[in-house]
Amino acid sequence: MKYLKAVALILSLLFVVLALHACDGGEGEAETTTEEPEDVTIKVSLKVKDLDGNLVYDIPEYTYDGKPVNPIELIDYYFDIESEETVVIDEFGTLLAVGSVEAGTVSVVEEETYTTYWWWSLNGKESTVAPEEYIVKDGDKIEYYLKRVSGEVTG
């Protein structure tokens, strides 16, 4: 008889806990359903220029199939799949090198220190946003080029 009462008490407590959990309403719980973006097929052109404006890499038409990407992801993907050259990106997503062309070169001109960094243009116009903030669209013309900034750039 004591055994039956103990089992009944345990089952009652379990029922109360489950009922309270069911009535929680889900406040404070993260939404677990995420929508995957649909794959895209886009044709773009990619160019890479050195500090002197010389064209180092010219990809007049590249067809990309996959999840939507930003310009850095796209150039990384292209060079990883289609080329023997490499792209170097740091842990913050900053482009450091495309093939043999590297940013971060420090030079001194007339006692002024300059450091190079990568920037980009979109469809012939200098971009006003960081490349990781833009999703590449069909027909885009993307150009990466080195720029020089006064002072040393630190990470």
C-alpha angles and dihedrals in degrees: 000000000000088000092054092050091050092051091047091050093049092048091048092052091047090051092051092050092049092046092051091048091050091052092050092101092217096268112163094018118119120240106256098190112093127177116227112222113247119255117260135205112211136168115214140160123232129197131179122197131187126229092277091054094253114151107244101169126020121184103175095185128011124173114211123193119188146058116343110278140192120236095265093050089047097052090044090051093047095050092043094052106026106030143048089225122093135226119216118209123175126227090270094056094255117148110239105167142005110199108306095346112094133186123215097062110153119211135171120221118179091342092308118119118223131187126195125228136173121260132168145213129213122212092343097312127102108252121245094198133061112264093243089062095060129074112214116243133201112280096020118150108211123190126184119199139167119252130189124230127190113250131022119300114225127192 
